[in-house]
PDB file of C-alpha atoms in Angstrom:
ATOM      1  CA  MET A   1     166.888   3.179  52.194  1.00 50.00           C
ATOM      2  CA  GLU A   2     169.192   1.011  50.396  1.00 49.00           C
ATOM      3  CA  SER A   3     166.490  -1.792  51.026  1.00 52.00           C
ATOM      4  CA  LYS A   4     163.576  -0.120  49.332  1.00 52.00           C
ATOM      5  CA  PHE A   5     165.579   0.730  46.191  1.00 49.00           C
ATOM      6  CA  ASN A   6     166.610  -2.971  45.955  1.00 53.00           C
ATOM      7  CA  TYR A   7     162.882  -3.731  46.503  1.00 50.00           C
ATOM      8  CA  TYR A   8     161.391  -1.273  43.984  1.00 50.00           C
ATOM      9  CA  CYS A   9     163.854  -3.089  41.275  1.00 48.00           C
ATOM     10  CA  LEU A  10     162.748  -6.639  42.024  1.00 50.00           C
ATOM     11  CA  LEU A  11     159.452  -5.071  41.967  1.00 52.00           C
ATOM     12  CA  ALA A  12     160.582  -4.090  38.484  1.00 49.00           C
ATOM     13  CA  LEU A  13     161.887  -7.324  37.223  1.00 48.00           C
ATOM     14  CA  PHE A  14     158.909  -9.020  38.388  1.00 48.00           C
ATOM     15  CA  LEU A  15     156.913  -7.345  36.351  1.00 46.00           C
ATOM     16  CA  VAL A  16     158.491  -7.478  33.353  1.00 43.00           C
ATOM     17  CA  SER A  17     159.464 -10.909  33.840  1.00 45.00           C
ATOM     18  CA  ALA A  18     155.845 -11.823  34.369  1.00 42.00           C
ATOM     19  CA  PHE A  19     154.863  -9.762  31.396  1.00 40.00           C
ATOM     20  CA  GLY A  20     156.998 -10.605  28.862  1.00 40.00           C
ATOM     21  CA  PHE A  21     156.797 -13.744  28.698  1.00 40.00           C
ATOM     22  CA  SER A  22     152.949 -14.617  28.861  1.00 39.00           C
ATOM     23  CA  GLN A  23     151.480 -16.291  25.604  1.00 35.00           C
ATOM     24  CA  GLN A  24     148.078 -15.200  25.894  1.00 39.00           C
ATOM     25  CA  GLU A  25     146.904 -13.656  22.241  1.00 37.00           C
ATOM     26  CA  GLU A  26     144.059 -12.028  23.851  1.00 32.00           C
ATOM     27  CA  SER A  27     144.986 -10.176  26.158  1.00 41.00           C
ATOM     28  CA  LYS A  28     144.965  -6.647  26.441  1.00 85.00           C
ATOM     29  CA  TRP A  29     147.686  -6.229  29.686  1.00 90.00           C
ATOM     30  CA  LYS A  30     151.058  -4.666  29.893  1.00 93.00           C
ATOM     31  CA  ALA A  31     153.710  -3.699  31.842  1.00 95.00           C
ATOM     32  CA  LEU A  32     155.265  -0.511  32.321  1.00 97.00           C
ATOM     33  CA  ILE A  33     158.602   0.976  33.644  1.00 98.00           C
ATOM     34  CA  ALA A  34     160.119   3.272  33.537  1.00 98.00           C
ATOM     35  CA  PHE A  35     163.469   5.837  34.906  1.00 98.00           C
ATOM     36  CA  GLY A  36     163.820   9.660  34.657  1.00 98.00           C
ATOM     37  CA  VAL A  37     164.239  12.863  36.565  1.00 98.00           C
ATOM     38  CA  ASN A  38     161.691  15.215  38.129  1.00 98.00           C
ATOM     39  CA  SER A  39     161.543  19.277  39.010  1.00 98.00           C
ATOM     40  CA  PRO A  40     159.303  19.847  42.453  1.00 98.00           C
ATOM     41  CA  SER A  41     157.833  23.525  42.215  1.00 98.00           C
ATOM     42  CA  GLN A  42     159.635  25.359  44.324  1.00 97.00           C
ATOM     43  CA  SER A  43     156.222  27.296  45.707  1.00 97.00           C
ATOM     44  CA  GLY A  44     155.884  24.114  47.646  1.00 98.00           C
ATOM     45  CA  LEU A  45     158.565  24.265  49.950  1.00 98.00           C
ATOM     46  CA  LEU A  46     158.756  27.211  53.264  1.00 97.00           C
ATOM     47  CA  GLU A  47     161.696  29.930  52.913  1.00 95.00           C
ATOM     48  CA  PRO A  48     164.267  29.291  52.592  1.00 96.00           C
ATOM     49  CA  PHE A  49     164.304  25.700  51.623  1.00 98.00           C
ATOM     50  CA  GLU A  50     164.591  25.469  47.864  1.00 98.00           C
ATOM     51  CA  ALA A  51     165.198  22.460  45.524  1.00 98.00           C
ATOM     52  CA  LYS A  52     167.318  21.568  42.972  1.00 98.00           C
ATOM     53  CA  GLY A  53     166.265  21.664  39.588  1.00 98.00           C
ATOM     54  CA  VAL A  54     166.379  18.755  38.034  1.00 98.00           C
ATOM     55  CA  ASN A  55     166.776  15.910  40.698  1.00 98.00           C
ATOM     56  CA  PHE A  56     167.329  12.390  40.416  1.00 98.00           C
ATOM     57  CA  PRO A  57     165.832   9.222  40.668  1.00 98.00           C
ATOM     58  CA  THR A  58     162.163   8.883  39.456  1.00 98.00           C
ATOM     59  CA  ILE A  59     161.212   5.625  39.067  1.00 98.00           C
ATOM     60  CA  ASN A  60     157.576   4.766  37.896  1.00 98.00           C
ATOM     61  CA  LEU A  61     155.952   1.514  37.275  1.00 98.00           C
ATOM     62  CA  GLY A  62     152.141   0.887  35.717  1.00 97.00           C
ATOM     63  CA  VAL A  63     150.052  -1.910  34.709  1.00 96.00           C
ATOM     64  CA  GLN A  64     148.061  -1.085  32.103  1.00 96.00           C
ATOM     65  CA  HIS A  65     144.694  -2.499  30.380  1.00 95.00           C
ATOM     66  CA  MET A  66     143.558  -1.528  26.877  1.00 91.00           C
ATOM     67  CA  PHE A  67     139.445  -2.584  26.662  1.00 90.00           C
ATOM     68  CA  LYS A  68     140.127  -0.492  22.710  1.00 89.00           C
ATOM     69  CA  PRO A  69     142.309  -0.452  20.610  1.00 84.00           C
ATOM     70  CA  GLN A  70     142.664   3.484  21.654  1.00 91.00           C
ATOM     71  CA  MET A  71     140.915   3.334  25.079  1.00 93.00           C
ATOM     72  CA  GLY A  72     142.730   2.072  28.517  1.00 95.00           C
ATOM     73  CA  VAL A  73     143.073   2.493  31.760  1.00 97.00           C
ATOM     74  CA  LYS A  74     146.153   1.674  33.930  1.00 97.00           C
ATOM     75  CA  VAL A  75     147.492   2.266  37.494  1.00 98.00           C
ATOM     76  CA  ASP A  76     151.057   2.998  38.542  1.00 98.00           C
ATOM     77  CA  PHE A  77     153.354   3.847  41.275  1.00 98.00           C
ATOM     78  CA  GLY A  78     156.207   6.825  41.109  1.00 98.00           C
ATOM     79  CA  TYR A  79     158.937   6.997  43.837  1.00 98.00           C
ATOM     80  CA  ASN A  80     160.639  10.558  43.483  1.00 98.00           C
ATOM     81  CA  ARG A  81     163.425  11.479  45.452  1.00 98.00           C
ATOM     82  CA  PHE A  82     164.842  15.153  45.107  1.00 98.00           C
ATOM     83  CA  SER A  83     167.164  17.243  47.847  1.00 98.00           C
ATOM     84  CA  ASN A  84     168.099  21.008  48.448  1.00 98.00           C
ATOM     85  CA  ALA A  85     169.507  23.719  45.994  1.00 98.00           C
ATOM     86  CA  ASP A  86     173.524  24.818  47.262  1.00 96.00           C
ATOM     87  CA  ASN A  87     172.091  27.945  48.418  1.00 95.00           C
ATOM     88  CA  SER A  88     169.449  26.443  50.818  1.00 97.00           C
ATOM     89  CA  PRO A  89     169.538  24.814  54.307  1.00 96.00           C
ATOM     90  CA  ASP A  90     170.240  20.507  53.766  1.00 97.00           C
ATOM     91  CA  PHE A  91     167.233  18.392  53.056  1.00 98.00           C
ATOM     92  CA  LYS A  92     166.305  15.784  51.339  1.00 98.00           C
ATOM     93  CA  ILE A  93     162.665  14.370  50.528  1.00 98.00           C
ATOM     94  CA  ASN A  94     160.727  10.807  48.871  1.00 98.00           C
ATOM     95  CA  TYR A  95     157.915  11.578  47.264  1.00 98.00           C
ATOM     96  CA  THR A  96     155.678   8.244  46.579  1.00 98.00           C
ATOM     97  CA  ARG A  97     152.333   8.360  44.512  1.00 98.00           C
ATOM     98  CA  ILE A  98     149.518   5.869  43.341  1.00 98.00           C
ATOM     99  CA  ASN A  99     147.442   6.847  40.442  1.00 98.00           C
ATOM    100  CA  ALA A 100     144.465   5.129  38.230  1.00 98.00           C
ATOM    101  CA  GLN A 101     144.548   6.452  34.743  1.00 98.00           C
ATOM    102  CA  PHE A 102     142.693   7.186  31.904  1.00 98.00           C
ATOM    103  CA  VAL A 103     144.868   6.311  28.581  1.00 97.00           C
ATOM    104  CA  TYR A 104     144.143   7.301  24.866  1.00 96.00           C
ATOM    105  CA  ASP A 105     146.500   5.867  22.084  1.00 93.00           C
ATOM    106  CA  THR A 106     146.281   8.244  19.207  1.00 92.00           C
ATOM    107  CA  SER A 107     147.812   5.645  17.247  1.00 83.00           C
ATOM    108  CA  LYS A 108     144.627   5.953  15.042  1.00 79.00           C
ATOM    109  CA  VAL A 109     144.683   9.364  14.769  1.00 84.00           C
ATOM    110  CA  PHE A 110     147.554  10.551  14.096  1.00 78.00           C
ATOM    111  CA  PHE A 111     148.399   8.674  11.115  1.00 76.00           C
ATOM    112  CA  PHE A 112     150.945  10.973   9.904  1.00 79.00           C
ATOM    113  CA  LEU A 113     153.139   9.532  12.268  1.00 84.00           C
ATOM    114  CA  PRO A 114     155.921   6.644  11.085  1.00 89.00           C
ATOM    115  CA  GLU A 115     154.189   2.404  11.688  1.00 86.00           C
ATOM    116  CA  GLU A 116     156.244   1.933  14.913  1.00 89.00           C
ATOM    117  CA  MET A 117     155.710   5.476  16.791  1.00 93.00           C
ATOM    118  CA  SER A 118     152.171   5.873  18.742  1.00 92.00           C
ATOM    119  CA  LEU A 119     151.731   8.939  21.062  1.00 95.00           C
ATOM    120  CA  VAL A 120     149.266   8.098  24.292  1.00 96.00           C
ATOM    121  CA  PHE A 121     148.165  10.912  26.581  1.00 98.00           C
ATOM    122  CA  HIS A 122     147.510   9.705  30.072  1.00 98.00           C
ATOM    123  CA  ALA A 123     145.347  11.830  33.310  1.00 98.00           C
ATOM    124  CA  GLY A 124     143.524  11.095  36.339  1.00 98.00           C
ATOM    125  CA  PRO A 125     143.549  11.186  40.234  1.00 98.00           C
ATOM    126  CA  GLY A 126     146.138   9.826  42.617  1.00 98.00           C
ATOM    127  CA  TYR A 127     146.957  10.151  45.953  1.00 98.00           C
ATOM    128  CA  THR A 128     150.903  11.351  47.257  1.00 98.00           C
ATOM    129  CA  MET A 129     152.782  10.487  50.023  1.00 98.00           C
ATOM    130  CA  ILE A 130     155.496  12.824  51.478  1.00 98.00           C
ATOM    131  CA  LYS A 131     158.676  11.810  53.662  1.00 98.00           C
ATOM    132  CA  PRO A 132     161.691  14.172  54.545  1.00 98.00           C
ATOM    133  CA  LEU A 133     164.820  12.413  55.693  1.00 96.00           C
ATOM    134  CA  ASP A 134     167.418  12.967  58.077  1.00 90.00           C
ATOM    135  CA  ILE A 135     166.365  15.777  60.987  1.00 94.00           C
ATOM    136  CA  TYR A 136     163.370  16.961  59.095  1.00 96.00           C
ATOM    137  CA  ARG A 137     161.543  12.986  59.034  1.00 96.00           C
ATOM    138  CA  GLU A 138     158.562  13.682  61.232  1.00 96.00           C
ATOM    139  CA  ASN A 139     157.344  16.373  58.876  1.00 97.00           C
ATOM    140  CA  THR A 140     155.038  14.197  57.120  1.00 97.00           C
ATOM    141  CA  ASN A 141     152.531  15.113  54.051  1.00 97.00           C
ATOM    142  CA  SER A 142     149.966  13.139  52.339  1.00 98.00           C
ATOM    143  CA  TYR A 143     147.320  14.748  49.737  1.00 98.00           C
ATOM    144  CA  LEU A 144     145.176  14.032  46.532  1.00 98.00           C
ATOM    145  CA  ASN A 145     146.654  14.836  42.995  1.00 98.00           C
ATOM    146  CA  ALA A 146     145.936  14.633  39.201  1.00 98.00           C
ATOM    147  CA  MET A 147     148.377  13.927  37.289  1.00 98.00           C
ATOM    148  CA  ALA A 148     148.620  14.157  33.078  1.00 98.00           C
ATOM    149  CA  GLY A 149     151.292  13.401  30.867  1.00 98.00           C
ATOM    150  CA  VAL A 150     151.853  11.750  27.208  1.00 98.00           C
ATOM    151  CA  GLU A 151     154.266   9.351  25.665  1.00 98.00           C
ATOM    152  CA  LEU A 152     155.596   8.946  22.345  1.00 97.00           C
ATOM    153  CA  HIS A 153     156.200   5.027  21.816  1.00 95.00           C
ATOM    154  CA  TYR A 154     158.494   3.617  19.282  1.00 95.00           C
ATOM    155  CA  GLY A 155     158.114   0.022  18.878  1.00 91.00           C
ATOM    156  CA  ILE A 156     161.365  -2.352  18.495  1.00 92.00           C
ATOM    157  CA  SER A 157     159.293  -5.833  18.406  1.00 86.00           C
ATOM    158  CA  ARG A 158     156.102  -6.891  18.420  1.00 80.00           C
ATOM    159  CA  ALA A 159     155.934  -7.226  22.157  1.00 86.00           C
ATOM    160  CA  VAL A 160     158.018  -4.448  22.808  1.00 90.00           C
ATOM    161  CA  SER A 161     158.089  -0.590  22.750  1.00 93.00           C
ATOM    162  CA  LEU A 162     160.603   1.888  24.258  1.00 97.00           C
ATOM    163  CA  PHE A 163     158.652   5.251  25.238  1.00 98.00           C
ATOM    164  CA  ILE A 164     159.823   8.922  26.501  1.00 98.00           C
ATOM    165  CA  ASP A 165     156.707  10.162  29.079  1.00 98.00           C
ATOM    166  CA  GLY A 166     156.406  13.900  30.365  1.00 98.00           C
ATOM    167  CA  SER A 167     153.920  14.043  33.036  1.00 98.00           C
ATOM    168  CA  TYR A 168     152.925  16.900  35.697  1.00 98.00           C
ATOM    169  CA  ILE A 169     151.749  15.754  39.092  1.00 98.00           C
ATOM    170  CA  MET A 170     148.998  18.588  40.463  1.00 98.00           C
ATOM    171  CA  GLY A 171     149.156  18.385  44.298  1.00 98.00           C
ATOM    172  CA  PHE A 172     145.704  19.685  46.066  1.00 98.00           C
ATOM    173  CA  ALA A 173     147.707  20.225  49.536  1.00 97.00           C
ATOM    174  CA  LYS A 174     146.548  22.272  52.289  1.00 95.00           C
ATOM    175  CA  ASP A 175     149.096  24.905  54.055  1.00 96.00           C
ATOM    176  CA  PHE A 176     151.134  23.624  56.608  1.00 96.00           C
ATOM    177  CA  ASP A 177     149.640  24.653  59.836  1.00 93.00           C
ATOM    178  CA  PRO A 178     151.399  24.997  61.891  1.00 94.00           C
ATOM    179  CA  VAL A 179     154.250  26.248  59.548  1.00 96.00           C
ATOM    180  CA  ILE A 180     156.954  24.592  61.565  1.00 94.00           C
ATOM    181  CA  GLU A 181     155.687  21.283  60.033  1.00 95.00           C
ATOM    182  CA  GLY A 182     156.784  22.239  56.731  1.00 97.00           C
ATOM    183  CA  ALA A 183     160.164  22.560  57.587  1.00 97.00           C
ATOM    184  CA  GLY A 184     161.866  20.339  55.070  1.00 97.00           C
ATOM    185  CA  SER A 185     158.735  19.008  53.726  1.00 98.00           C
ATOM    186  CA  PHE A 186     156.408  19.908  50.643  1.00 98.00           C
ATOM    187  CA  ASN A 187     153.154  20.437  49.445  1.00 98.00           C
ATOM    188  CA  GLY A 188     153.383  21.369  45.351  1.00 98.00           C
ATOM    189  CA  ASN A 189     153.268  20.010  42.036  1.00 98.00           C
ATOM    190  CA  MET A 190     156.350  17.877  40.421  1.00 98.00           C
ATOM    191  CA  LEU A 191     156.993  17.977  36.498  1.00 98.00           C
ATOM    192  CA  THR A 192     159.099  14.348  35.664  1.00 98.00           C
ATOM    193  CA  VAL A 193     160.336  13.363  32.674  1.00 98.00           C
ATOM    194  CA  THR A 194     161.233   9.050  31.834  1.00 98.00           C
ATOM    195  CA  VAL A 195     162.373   7.005  29.883  1.00 98.00           C
ATOM    196  CA  GLY A 196     161.312   3.541  30.042  1.00 98.00           C
ATOM    197  CA  ALA A 197     159.663  -0.133  28.334  1.00 97.00           C
ATOM    198  CA  SER A 198     156.077  -1.170  27.688  1.00 94.00           C
ATOM    199  CA  ILE A 199     155.806  -4.779  27.693  1.00 92.00           C
ATOM    200  CA  SER A 200     152.496  -6.587  26.110  1.00 85.00           C
ATOM    201  CA  LEU A 201     151.513  -9.738  27.547  1.00 75.00           C
ATOM    202  CA  SER A 202     150.162 -10.593  24.010  1.00 66.00           C
ATOM    203  CA  GLY A 203     152.896  -9.986  22.344  1.00 53.00           C
ATOM    204  CA  CYS A 204     151.649  -6.834  19.991  1.00 48.00           C
ATOM    205  CA  ARG A 205     152.825  -3.530  20.603  1.00 44.00           C
ATOM    206  CA  THR A 206     149.248  -2.033  20.051  1.00 45.00           C
ATOM    207  CA  CYS A 207     147.486  -4.624  21.773  1.00 42.00           C
ATOM    208  CA  ASN A 208     144.575  -4.559  19.788  1.00 43.00           C
TER     209      ASN A 208
END
């Protein structure tokens, strides 16, 4: 598992390096990287399995293109790990996803916010992959999802803004059949809260 974490960190560093040093003035691309916590829905677990209410880590990596000053799209990858609560049988689950999302920047709408701040809404479909660890590792699962969230950005330079993101991922998974395939696995929804940075190729925070 440690090698996978190293891979994700190297990928994140590559994205930041590639996008942070570009000098293309007309570019409208951004790289996004964020870290945080997750909270899986208990309904996605079979009894007597129960997950911790708050779990670490959540890692999100994305590439965003604004085709208009307020509207754009992004493709992002998310990695989440969660594990059992104290009163539950032991388990650990890797929850990974990839999503294509529509992005809407409200900086031209919520004019009451300071100039360096903006709210960005995002939503779109994706695909979730579940990989249990330890003794339940054969009970893998995958399904379609829909994700929606909001980011609060604070610009610290012309090229970089920091943000906090709250997102909800709804899973469109079938019931476990047979039920035993759900032992140590997951087919539910997830809430994530992350903090991160948005790095603009164009050298401007809003990529207009």
